[in-house]
Amino acid sequence: RSSRMVRVVVVGDAQVGKSSIIKCYISNTFDENLAPVIPIAVLPPDASPERVPLTLVDTSSRDGSVLEEEIRQADVAVVVYAADKPETLARVTSHWLPLLQASRENIPVVVAGNKLDLRGGDAHSIESDLRNAVAPIMEKFSAVETCIDCSAKRMINIPEVILFAIKAVLHPSAPLYDAVRHELKPLCIKALKRIFNLCDSDGDGVLNDVEVNKFQMACFGSQLLQNQVYGIKNVLRRNLPDGVTERGITFAGFVYLLTLFVQRGRTETTWEVLRAYGYGLDLRLRRDTLPDLGHAHRDQCHVLTDVSLSFLEALFLKHDADNDGFLSFEELQSLFDPTPGVPWEEAHQLASADKDGNLDLQGFIAQWVACCYLNPHGCMESLVHLGFRGGKENSMEAAISLSPRRSVEYMQGATTRRVFRITLLGVGNVCPFTFARSLLPRHELPRGCDKQPVRSQAKDAPFPLVISRVAAAAAKNSSVHLIVESVNNDKESSKDSDCIVILFSSHVRSSFSLAWDSYTHLSGVNQDCPILFAEVNNKTSEDVDDDIAIQSPSETCAFHRLPAPLRLSHDGEADSDFTLLWTSVLDACLHPHKSSPVLADKMRKRAMWKRLAQLSCYSALVVAGVAVVLSRGRSWRM
C-alpha cells in the first residue's frame, strides 16, 4: 500500500456530469442541484480500496488558465463525456486528450462515459458500442489507461471510475503494455526475464512446481495448492502450448500469464511481482534495493571484488554457446537480456577481442572493470539485473569495494591497486586521439597475443581505452587494467589521473616547450601524479626543423630528475610502441616515485624522519639502559 496522496482532476465538456461523479463517490447519493463546480475534496485512506489519501478536483471547461494549472498539479485525469451526446465523445479525442498532453506530458488518463442510463439499447449492444468507441482512442493515445461507462444518477460504476484512476497512478499499464501491439513492452520483458532466472534455481529454463511456489511466496506471501498449479498449467496448455512442458512453465508461459493480468485490468498483480523484485515505476531497480557503495575520496576508486569477478567469469562461460572463447554479438545480447542494456558505450569497446569485435574473457572482464571505475552505480545495477546475489556471504556489498587511498600507498613507495586511470595529453600538432588509434592493431592478431583491442569507431572525440593484456604481462600476470582517456589541453586533464603522458612532436621546434609548459602546470595541480613525456615521430607538419637538437628534451628531463622521454613512431607499426608505452606507464603507476620528483622528495623526507625517530628511540633506550646500570652500581656499593 502506498502512503502517497493521489490527486485526481476531473475534466470534460459542460453538463457531462463531472461534479455528479465526484459527489456520488463521496456521499453515495445523486444530487440534481449541484453547483457548476464543487470544492476540492480531500479524502482519507479509508475512503478508497487502495487505502491511499485522495484528492478529487472538479473543473470548469470555461476557465482555461485554472484548468491547465490543475492538470499540471494532478497525478491522473478523468475525462468525462456524456454517453447520450456523441459530440462530447468526439471532443475527447479532438480537444481534451490533446489538451492534457500539452499541459502535462505523460499524465495517465481514464475516459469515463457518464449518463449510461440515458443510452438506449440492451446490455450487449451497449458493451459493443463502448468497445467500438474506445478502441481507436486507446490505440491513438497511449496515456489512456482505461475507458469505462458509468451513471452517476443510477450509481453504476462510480467507485470503479475513481479506482481505475488510482490504479493508473499506483499500477500504471503504460510502462508495461503496448496497447497497439497487444503485448508487454521490451523493458517489462527484460525485468520478467531477470525474475524468471532468479526463480529458476536449477537453471534448466523452466519453473517446476517448487520454483513456482518459491516465486509465489516471494511476491504474495502464500503458496499455491497443487490443484491451483495444475489449473495454471491447463490455461497454458489451452492457450499457449509452448508455455508449459512436462518439467514446468517456460519463460514464454511465465510472460503469457503476467500479460493476462494486464489485459484483464489487474495491473496491480503484475506490479506486485515487479515490486517484490525491486523494480520501480520506470522498470529500473529502485535505488533502495541496491547496496550503498560508500563514499570514494578523490584518490580512491570503486573496483570489482573477487566474488563479482568469479560471477562474471561464470556468466561469460554460460553464454559462450559455441565454446569458442569469444562472445559474439548475439551471445552478448542474450547475456544482457535481463538488463536495460549493455552497461558500457560502444565507443568504450577497445578491450581484448577479435577483428569482428567479439570479446574474449579478458576483454569482457576489462569492460566491466572500466564500467565499475567510471560508473560504479550503473555497474552495480547491471550486476543485480544479471542475478548477482552476493556469493557465499549472500551480501550485495560483496560485489564492489573501494580501493586503498592513493595518497597513503604513494608514501609507501608502491601500490596494491590494479586499476589505473591514464591521461594522454597531446601538444602542438600531436593529436592524442589519432595517436591512440594508431596504436591499435589493424588486423586480427593470434588469440594468444598479449594485446588485441577492438578499433574505436570514434573520430576525434575522447574515449576510454581499456588496456589489459600487455599490462598484465608487465605486472607478472596480475590482473591489471589501464583506463586511458585522451585530452587536447592540460585544463581538461583529470585530477584523478594515476599517470599523465604528454605527447610532443620530435620535428616541431616549439613542441617540447609546450609540453614543458603543460608539465609545469600539471605538476603544480597534481604534485604526486607521475608524468611521462613521449616524443612522437610524426613528420607531417610544415613547421619542421631537421636541425633541432633531439637530445634537448632528454637533457631537460635528466636535469629535473625525470625519466627520459619515450621515443614513439607514428607510422602504423604500432606493436613495439604499444608495449613500450603501456609497460612504461604501468611501471610509473606501480612505482610512482620514479616519475615524480616531488613524491620522491616526500618519500626521502619521510624516510629520513623515520630514521631519525628510530635513532631517537635507540638513543632513549641506550640512555635508559645506562641509567639502570648506574643505579644498580650505586645500590651495590651501598
mmCIF file of C-alpha atoms in Angstrom, residues 431-632:
data_model
loop_
_atom_site.group_PDB
_atom_site.id
_atom_site.type_symbol
_atom_site.label_atom_id
_atom_site.label_comp_id
_atom_site.label_asym_id
_atom_site.label_seq_id
_atom_site.Cartn_x
_atom_site.Cartn_y
_atom_site.Cartn_z
ATOM 1 C CA CYS A 431 46.552 14.672 -31.662
ATOM 2 C CA PRO A 432 46.177 12.226 -28.750
ATOM 3 C CA PHE A 433 43.016 10.687 -30.234
ATOM 4 C CA THR A 434 44.718 9.919 -33.557
ATOM 5 C CA PHE A 435 47.824 8.658 -31.793
ATOM 6 C CA ALA A 436 45.820 6.376 -29.508
ATOM 7 C CA ARG A 437 44.024 4.881 -32.500
ATOM 8 C CA SER A 438 47.321 4.389 -34.335
ATOM 9 C CA LEU A 439 48.425 2.066 -31.536
ATOM 10 C CA LEU A 440 45.534 -0.277 -32.182
ATOM 11 C CA PRO A 441 46.184 -3.224 -34.491
ATOM 12 C CA ARG A 442 44.575 -3.129 -37.925
ATOM 13 C CA HIS A 443 44.258 -6.859 -38.313
ATOM 14 C CA GLU A 444 43.225 -9.851 -36.303
ATOM 15 C CA LEU A 445 46.012 -10.986 -34.030
ATOM 16 C CA PRO A 446 46.514 -14.532 -32.768
ATOM 17 C CA ARG A 447 44.266 -15.346 -29.844
ATOM 18 C CA GLY A 448 47.230 -15.890 -27.566
ATOM 19 C CA CYS A 449 48.618 -12.429 -28.245
ATOM 20 C CA ASP A 450 49.342 -10.012 -25.417
ATOM 21 C CA LYS A 451 47.113 -7.323 -26.895
ATOM 22 C CA GLN A 452 44.125 -7.286 -29.152
ATOM 23 C CA PRO A 453 41.852 -4.287 -28.633
ATOM 24 C CA VAL A 454 38.905 -3.520 -30.871
ATOM 25 C CA ARG A 455 39.360 -0.470 -33.084
ATOM 26 C CA SER A 456 37.278 2.508 -31.940
ATOM 27 C CA GLN A 457 34.576 3.912 -34.186
ATOM 28 C CA ALA A 458 35.015 7.375 -32.662
ATOM 29 C CA LYS A 459 36.529 10.140 -34.788
ATOM 30 C CA ASP A 460 38.231 12.994 -32.973
ATOM 31 C CA ALA A 461 36.466 12.649 -29.639
ATOM 32 C CA PRO A 462 37.777 11.437 -26.286
ATOM 33 C CA PHE A 463 37.114 7.817 -25.448
ATOM 34 C CA PRO A 464 38.207 5.488 -22.668
ATOM 35 C CA LEU A 465 40.672 2.899 -23.914
ATOM 36 C CA VAL A 466 40.907 -0.283 -21.849
ATOM 37 C CA ILE A 467 44.333 -1.932 -21.865
ATOM 38 C CA SER A 468 44.574 -5.247 -20.054
ATOM 39 C CA ARG A 469 46.815 -7.937 -21.536
ATOM 40 C CA VAL A 470 50.040 -6.011 -22.008
ATOM 41 C CA ALA A 471 49.537 -4.554 -18.551
ATOM 42 C CA ALA A 472 49.024 -7.990 -17.057
ATOM 43 C CA ALA A 473 52.200 -9.254 -18.700
ATOM 44 C CA ALA A 474 54.244 -6.379 -17.322
ATOM 45 C CA ALA A 475 52.798 -6.888 -13.865
ATOM 46 C CA LYS A 476 53.823 -10.555 -13.746
ATOM 47 C CA ASN A 477 50.379 -11.855 -14.667
ATOM 48 C CA SER A 478 48.487 -9.791 -12.118
ATOM 49 C CA SER A 479 45.059 -8.579 -13.202
ATOM 50 C CA VAL A 480 45.954 -5.006 -14.101
ATOM 51 C CA HIS A 481 43.850 -2.671 -16.233
ATOM 52 C CA LEU A 482 44.683 0.755 -17.630
ATOM 53 C CA ILE A 483 41.750 3.040 -18.427
ATOM 54 C CA VAL A 484 43.045 5.612 -20.883
ATOM 55 C CA GLU A 485 41.456 8.928 -21.837
ATOM 56 C CA SER A 486 42.730 11.436 -24.398
ATOM 57 C CA VAL A 487 42.606 15.224 -23.975
ATOM 58 C CA ASN A 488 43.765 18.181 -26.051
ATOM 59 C CA ASN A 489 44.913 20.543 -23.314
ATOM 60 C CA ASP A 490 46.127 20.378 -19.736
ATOM 61 C CA LYS A 491 42.975 22.067 -18.405
ATOM 62 C CA GLU A 492 40.949 19.010 -19.429
ATOM 63 C CA SER A 493 43.290 16.650 -17.641
ATOM 64 C CA SER A 494 41.664 14.883 -14.725
ATOM 65 C CA LYS A 495 42.974 15.438 -11.220
ATOM 66 C CA ASP A 496 42.037 11.812 -10.606
ATOM 67 C CA SER A 497 44.656 10.505 -13.063
ATOM 68 C CA ASP A 498 47.154 7.942 -11.833
ATOM 69 C CA CYS A 499 49.582 8.848 -14.611
ATOM 70 C CA ILE A 500 49.747 11.533 -17.315
ATOM 71 C CA VAL A 501 51.577 11.064 -20.620
ATOM 72 C CA ILE A 502 52.451 14.269 -22.508
ATOM 73 C CA LEU A 503 52.882 13.630 -26.231
ATOM 74 C CA PHE A 504 55.027 16.064 -28.230
ATOM 75 C CA SER A 505 56.478 16.081 -31.727
ATOM 76 C CA SER A 506 60.148 15.379 -32.390
ATOM 77 C CA HIS A 507 60.059 17.611 -35.501
ATOM 78 C CA VAL A 508 58.331 20.774 -34.291
ATOM 79 C CA ARG A 509 60.549 23.448 -32.769
ATOM 80 C CA SER A 510 58.075 24.610 -30.128
ATOM 81 C CA SER A 511 56.536 21.251 -29.291
ATOM 82 C CA PHE A 512 58.668 20.322 -26.279
ATOM 83 C CA SER A 513 58.412 23.871 -24.977
ATOM 84 C CA LEU A 514 54.614 23.496 -24.994
ATOM 85 C CA ALA A 515 54.981 20.073 -23.391
ATOM 86 C CA TRP A 516 57.144 21.530 -20.634
ATOM 87 C CA ASP A 517 54.614 24.316 -20.001
ATOM 88 C CA SER A 518 51.924 21.653 -19.620
ATOM 89 C CA TYR A 519 54.169 19.682 -17.263
ATOM 90 C CA THR A 520 54.752 22.783 -15.128
ATOM 91 C CA HIS A 521 51.014 23.379 -14.856
ATOM 92 C CA LEU A 522 50.082 19.745 -14.196
ATOM 93 C CA SER A 523 52.838 19.094 -11.654
ATOM 94 C CA GLY A 524 51.587 22.096 -9.699
ATOM 95 C CA VAL A 525 47.977 20.919 -9.763
ATOM 96 C CA ASN A 526 48.702 17.258 -9.017
ATOM 97 C CA GLN A 527 52.149 17.108 -7.452
ATOM 98 C CA ASP A 528 52.174 13.403 -6.650
ATOM 99 C CA CYS A 529 50.972 12.207 -10.061
ATOM 100 C CA PRO A 530 53.653 10.549 -12.236
ATOM 101 C CA ILE A 531 54.095 12.422 -15.521
ATOM 102 C CA LEU A 532 55.860 10.921 -18.531
ATOM 103 C CA PHE A 533 56.979 12.551 -21.775
ATOM 104 C CA ALA A 534 56.591 10.727 -25.085
ATOM 105 C CA GLU A 535 58.373 12.003 -28.198
ATOM 106 C CA VAL A 536 56.316 11.157 -31.297
ATOM 107 C CA ASN A 537 57.994 10.875 -34.679
ATOM 108 C CA ASN A 538 55.196 12.463 -36.746
ATOM 109 C CA LYS A 539 56.971 14.347 -39.511
ATOM 110 C CA THR A 540 53.798 15.657 -41.098
ATOM 111 C CA SER A 541 53.756 19.329 -40.203
ATOM 112 C CA GLU A 542 55.078 22.219 -42.282
ATOM 113 C CA ASP A 543 56.673 23.589 -39.112
ATOM 114 C CA VAL A 544 59.682 21.256 -39.370
ATOM 115 C CA ASP A 545 63.249 21.846 -38.322
ATOM 116 C CA ASP A 546 65.551 18.899 -39.028
ATOM 117 C CA ASP A 547 68.426 20.605 -37.225
ATOM 118 C CA ILE A 548 66.645 20.787 -33.883
ATOM 119 C CA ALA A 549 68.624 19.002 -31.195
ATOM 120 C CA ILE A 550 66.540 15.988 -30.283
ATOM 121 C CA GLN A 551 68.653 15.467 -27.166
ATOM 122 C CA SER A 552 67.346 18.681 -25.609
ATOM 123 C CA PRO A 553 64.208 17.071 -24.125
ATOM 124 C CA SER A 554 66.289 14.229 -22.664
ATOM 125 C CA GLU A 555 68.741 16.659 -21.104
ATOM 126 C CA THR A 556 65.929 18.750 -19.668
ATOM 127 C CA CYS A 557 64.267 15.699 -18.141
ATOM 128 C CA ALA A 558 67.561 14.447 -16.709
ATOM 129 C CA PHE A 559 68.258 17.848 -15.153
ATOM 130 C CA HIS A 560 64.880 17.771 -13.394
ATOM 131 C CA ARG A 561 65.262 14.111 -12.332
ATOM 132 C CA LEU A 562 62.534 12.931 -14.699
ATOM 133 C CA PRO A 563 62.580 9.784 -16.871
ATOM 134 C CA ALA A 564 63.829 10.341 -20.404
ATOM 135 C CA PRO A 565 61.077 10.831 -22.999
ATOM 136 C CA LEU A 566 59.781 7.667 -24.623
ATOM 137 C CA ARG A 567 60.569 7.502 -28.354
ATOM 138 C CA LEU A 568 57.454 6.516 -30.319
ATOM 139 C CA SER A 569 56.814 6.278 -34.043
ATOM 140 C CA HIS A 570 53.650 7.352 -35.819
ATOM 141 C CA ASP A 571 53.865 5.189 -38.909
ATOM 142 C CA GLY A 572 51.362 2.490 -38.076
ATOM 143 C CA GLU A 573 53.932 -0.064 -36.893
ATOM 144 C CA ALA A 574 52.294 0.014 -33.505
ATOM 145 C CA ASP A 575 53.245 -3.264 -31.802
ATOM 146 C CA SER A 576 56.550 -2.139 -30.277
ATOM 147 C CA ASP A 577 55.180 1.309 -29.443
ATOM 148 C CA PHE A 578 52.153 -0.275 -27.785
ATOM 149 C CA THR A 579 54.304 -2.403 -25.496
ATOM 150 C CA LEU A 580 56.858 0.336 -24.766
ATOM 151 C CA LEU A 581 54.259 2.950 -23.901
ATOM 152 C CA TRP A 582 51.960 0.908 -21.692
ATOM 153 C CA THR A 583 54.665 -1.040 -19.851
ATOM 154 C CA SER A 584 56.359 2.293 -19.057
ATOM 155 C CA VAL A 585 53.050 3.749 -17.915
ATOM 156 C CA LEU A 586 52.309 0.703 -15.792
ATOM 157 C CA ASP A 587 55.720 0.886 -14.129
ATOM 158 C CA ALA A 588 55.069 4.555 -13.316
ATOM 159 C CA CYS A 589 51.717 3.630 -11.766
ATOM 160 C CA LEU A 590 53.117 0.784 -9.695
ATOM 161 C CA HIS A 591 56.202 2.780 -8.623
ATOM 162 C CA PRO A 592 55.099 6.439 -8.841
ATOM 163 C CA HIS A 593 58.144 7.942 -7.108
ATOM 164 C CA LYS A 594 60.293 7.073 -10.147
ATOM 165 C CA SER A 595 58.429 9.601 -12.295
ATOM 166 C CA SER A 596 57.518 12.205 -9.685
ATOM 167 C CA PRO A 597 60.444 14.116 -8.141
ATOM 168 C CA VAL A 598 58.086 15.811 -5.685
ATOM 169 C CA LEU A 599 56.808 12.458 -4.470
ATOM 170 C CA ALA A 600 60.365 11.083 -4.350
ATOM 171 C CA ASP A 601 61.426 14.037 -2.179
ATOM 172 C CA LYS A 602 58.457 13.462 0.113
ATOM 173 C CA MET A 603 59.384 9.808 0.452
ATOM 174 C CA ARG A 604 63.036 10.665 1.192
ATOM 175 C CA LYS A 605 61.975 13.165 3.842
ATOM 176 C CA ARG A 606 59.565 10.639 5.300
ATOM 177 C CA ALA A 607 62.308 8.002 5.349
ATOM 178 C CA MET A 608 64.712 10.493 6.937
ATOM 179 C CA TRP A 609 62.248 11.407 9.686
ATOM 180 C CA LYS A 610 61.537 7.726 10.186
ATOM 181 C CA ARG A 611 65.275 7.030 10.632
ATOM 182 C CA LEU A 612 65.589 9.999 12.995
ATOM 183 C CA ALA A 613 62.675 8.678 15.000
ATOM 184 C CA GLN A 614 64.298 5.253 15.127
ATOM 185 C CA LEU A 615 67.625 6.780 16.198
ATOM 186 C CA SER A 616 65.814 8.760 18.877
ATOM 187 C CA CYS A 617 64.221 5.573 20.144
ATOM 188 C CA TYR A 618 67.583 3.783 20.126
ATOM 189 C CA SER A 619 69.216 6.718 21.935
ATOM 190 C CA ALA A 620 66.458 6.768 24.508
ATOM 191 C CA LEU A 621 66.874 3.031 25.057
ATOM 192 C CA VAL A 622 70.660 3.403 25.444
ATOM 193 C CA VAL A 623 70.277 6.269 27.932
ATOM 194 C CA ALA A 624 67.676 4.299 29.849
ATOM 195 C CA GLY A 625 69.964 1.249 29.904
ATOM 196 C CA VAL A 626 72.943 3.270 31.150
ATOM 197 C CA ALA A 627 70.776 4.830 33.839
ATOM 198 C CA VAL A 628 69.657 1.405 35.020
ATOM 199 C CA VAL A 629 73.258 0.127 35.159
ATOM 200 C CA LEU A 630 74.458 3.164 37.102
ATOM 201 C CA SER A 631 71.605 2.954 39.578
ATOM 202 C CA ARG A 632 72.335 -0.718 40.211
#
